[in-house]
Amino acid sequence: MKLNELKLSNPYLDLPAECHDRVTPSPLVKPHLIHANKDVAKLLDIDEEELQTEDFVKLINGEFTAEGSDTFAMCYAGHQFGHFVPRLGDGRAINIGTVNGLHMQLKGAGETKYSRSGDGRAVLRSSIREYLMSEAMHGLGIETTRALALIGSHHKVYRETWETGAIVLRVSPSWVRFGTFEYFAHKKRYAELEALADYAIAESYPHLMDEANKYLLFFTEVVGKTARLMAEWQAVGFQHGVMNTDNMSIHGLTIDYGPYAFLDDYDFENICNHTDQGGRYSFGNQPNIGHWNLQALMVALSPLVNSEKLEKVLDHYPRLYTQRYLYLMGEKLGLKNVTQEKDLDLFKHLLGMLQGLTVDYTVFFRTLSHYDGDRTALLKLGLYHKPMNDWLDSYDERLQEDAWSTKERQASMLKTNPKYVLKNYMLQEAIDAAQESDFKLVDDLFTIAQDPYSEHPEFERWAGVTPDVFKNEKLSCSS
Ligand code: AMP
Ligand code: MG
């Protein structure tokens, strides 16, 4: 449909007033479209031709009022690096309305009641990162928020230096965070807490709406979804960087892309966020933090459900995580009938070997996906051959147990191990060009983000090992 035929609803505004604050977006100066996502436009029933119009830029810039739009920011609290902050909220995200169950949100559209000392803006570099990475995660089959479009502008925004402001119109089936529950629990506003729980159940787990013990079952679902998401991140080598409870989705989505990173060389202890000196959000600690965050959510839900019952549910988290992780690693290695007893040692041996040899995580699995007994390409990935040979001996042995031809295994592995992930150095190159008004690399990275398992001969240079100078660079939190 045309933009002027869009009809928006605002279900979140039915919640008590303390859940949100109505606020009008503040447009950026001289906005221009950088990229639009045709697939997301389809989900919103927006005609492709509309993406080229002035009205479309106005929509992303918060200047186009669609029918039914009622703009607002959401209130939440959160544990940041383990410390409780009683009020955070959307400091720079403004909701503009819902279409087909997808809530549209403008990130970087100006101050809200929850901005604290922030300016409500997002700079071009961080907006490019969120825009591309959310699509990349979707392309990898990992649950995530998505984005309809990215605009740049001449709007001056100060960070460590003067930069320009940008807005991403991002969409999600839910923007409710663990921290949203923590806000009301901390204030002892139990009527609001209950209304929020009912809302989140209707939005994310509607099959539970009529269940007698719906709040317990709701928590059970969130525990399962979170365990699953953590396993997906670990298997693909994704590091979020800021797993505060306000950045944890009740729907089990990857949300709020900040200083994230894909692993370059495998490093269990890798830290990608340079404010995270203690490594709370290091790569290897993510599953534990998922557990910790669920515990914070559990405490927030305890006024609604018996705590002992909640605890029993949470006790399943390690098992759920491990089950899913083993399954995914089995897929990555092209193994059938994976069991903990049989295969855990093989996986541990592998990760130890990758860490010891400092092998690129993504390149290793993609190279292994072509393995047919000839070890040459794999041995080239590490300086010493013995550790790789030892592991490959165990792997060869394990492969004998599955009645799978080499061709079948390879075909399956090539669909599981991406050829392309958006490493930080690639994004940085696209950002550097974009800051000189050249958006070709944003287009290119978007193409491989959407289709990371296929060969793209024209983008072969993005499929290799990260150049040494760019490995494991740290980024800062919000920008
Ligand atoms: P983040 O680390 O990006 O998830 O942000 C943590 C909190 O700070 C959230 O409540 C954000 O809305 C808020 N925030 C981050 N950057 C800004 C900004 N530039 N202006 C206002 N609020 C911000
Ligand atoms: Mg956040």
PDB file of C-alpha atoms in Angstrom, residues 336-346 398 401-402:
ATOM      1  CA  LYS A 336      24.122 -36.787  13.343  1.00  0.00           C
ATOM      2  CA  ASN A 337      22.645 -38.000  16.621  1.00  0.00           C
ATOM      3  CA  VAL A 338      24.760 -35.767  18.802  1.00  0.00           C
ATOM      4  CA  THR A 339      24.808 -36.623  22.494  1.00  0.00           C
ATOM      5  CA  GLN A 340      26.550 -34.981  25.395  1.00  0.00           C
ATOM      6  CA  GLU A 341      28.296 -38.211  26.452  1.00  0.00           C
ATOM      7  CA  LYS A 342      29.582 -38.931  22.982  1.00  0.00           C
ATOM      8  CA  ASP A 343      30.401 -35.499  21.613  1.00  0.00           C
ATOM      9  CA  LEU A 344      31.090 -32.979  24.334  1.00  0.00           C
ATOM     10  CA  ASP A 345      34.750 -33.954  24.464  1.00  0.00           C
ATOM     11  CA  LEU A 346      35.090 -33.541  20.714  1.00  0.00           C
ATOM     12  CA  ARG A 398      33.487 -39.629  14.785  1.00  0.00           C
ATOM     13  CA  GLU A 401      29.616 -43.319  13.108  1.00  0.00           C
ATOM     14  CA  ASP A 402      27.173 -41.498  10.849  1.00  0.00           C
TER      15      ASP A 402
END
